[in-house]
Amino acid sequence: PAFLEKAPAEVVAQDQARREATVKERDTLQRSLARVVAIGEEV
């Protein structure tokens, strides 16, 4: 998109880093949820 071309590289890098951190957190939460659901099914 055009705004990426206009944005300072530092801002773009920060945004990408924040996105990567969010994706990692989401993956961690999904694994945790799967574990909790599996435990609930055992009961």
mmCIF file of C-alpha atoms in Angstrom:
data_model
loop_
_atom_site.group_PDB
_atom_site.id
_atom_site.type_symbol
_atom_site.label_atom_id
_atom_site.label_comp_id
_atom_site.label_asym_id
_atom_site.label_seq_id
_atom_site.Cartn_x
_atom_site.Cartn_y
_atom_site.Cartn_z
ATOM 1 C CA PRO A 1 0.000 0.000 0.000
ATOM 2 C CA ALA A 2 0.983 3.597 -0.540
ATOM 3 C CA PHE A 3 1.197 4.426 3.152
ATOM 4 C CA LEU A 4 4.023 1.883 3.556
ATOM 5 C CA GLU A 5 6.004 3.742 0.918
ATOM 6 C CA LYS A 6 5.474 7.039 2.754
ATOM 7 C CA ALA A 7 6.067 5.742 6.281
ATOM 8 C CA PRO A 8 9.559 5.966 7.777
ATOM 9 C CA ALA A 9 11.395 2.631 7.684
ATOM 10 C CA GLU A 10 11.675 2.694 11.477
ATOM 11 C CA VAL A 11 7.901 2.910 11.877
ATOM 12 C CA VAL A 12 7.357 0.089 9.399
ATOM 13 C CA ALA A 13 9.928 -2.083 11.216
ATOM 14 C CA GLN A 14 8.269 -1.415 14.579
ATOM 15 C CA ASP A 15 4.872 -2.307 13.163
ATOM 16 C CA GLN A 16 6.219 -5.539 11.674
ATOM 17 C CA ALA A 17 7.871 -6.443 14.986
ATOM 18 C CA ARG A 18 4.626 -5.774 16.837
ATOM 19 C CA ARG A 19 2.746 -7.951 14.339
ATOM 20 C CA GLU A 20 5.239 -10.802 14.769
ATOM 21 C CA ALA A 21 4.918 -10.573 18.560
ATOM 22 C CA THR A 22 1.137 -10.640 18.273
ATOM 23 C CA VAL A 23 1.247 -13.705 16.024
ATOM 24 C CA LYS A 24 3.526 -15.502 18.501
ATOM 25 C CA GLU A 25 1.214 -14.603 21.380
ATOM 26 C CA ARG A 26 -1.805 -15.828 19.411
ATOM 27 C CA ASP A 27 -0.056 -19.141 18.695
ATOM 28 C CA THR A 28 0.802 -19.537 22.375
ATOM 29 C CA LEU A 29 -2.788 -18.820 23.379
ATOM 30 C CA GLN A 30 -4.122 -21.291 20.807
ATOM 31 C CA ARG A 31 -1.855 -24.035 22.183
ATOM 32 C CA SER A 32 -2.941 -23.211 25.722
ATOM 33 C CA LEU A 33 -6.609 -23.278 24.740
ATOM 34 C CA ALA A 34 -6.171 -26.635 23.013
ATOM 35 C CA ARG A 35 -4.561 -28.002 26.182
ATOM 36 C CA VAL A 36 -7.400 -26.726 28.368
ATOM 37 C CA VAL A 37 -10.044 -28.120 26.000
ATOM 38 C CA ALA A 38 -8.299 -31.506 25.988
ATOM 39 C CA ILE A 39 -8.235 -31.552 29.787
ATOM 40 C CA GLY A 40 -11.936 -30.642 29.860
ATOM 41 C CA GLU A 41 -12.765 -33.528 27.532
ATOM 42 C CA GLU A 42 -10.985 -35.984 29.836
ATOM 43 C CA VAL A 43 -13.218 -35.066 32.775
#
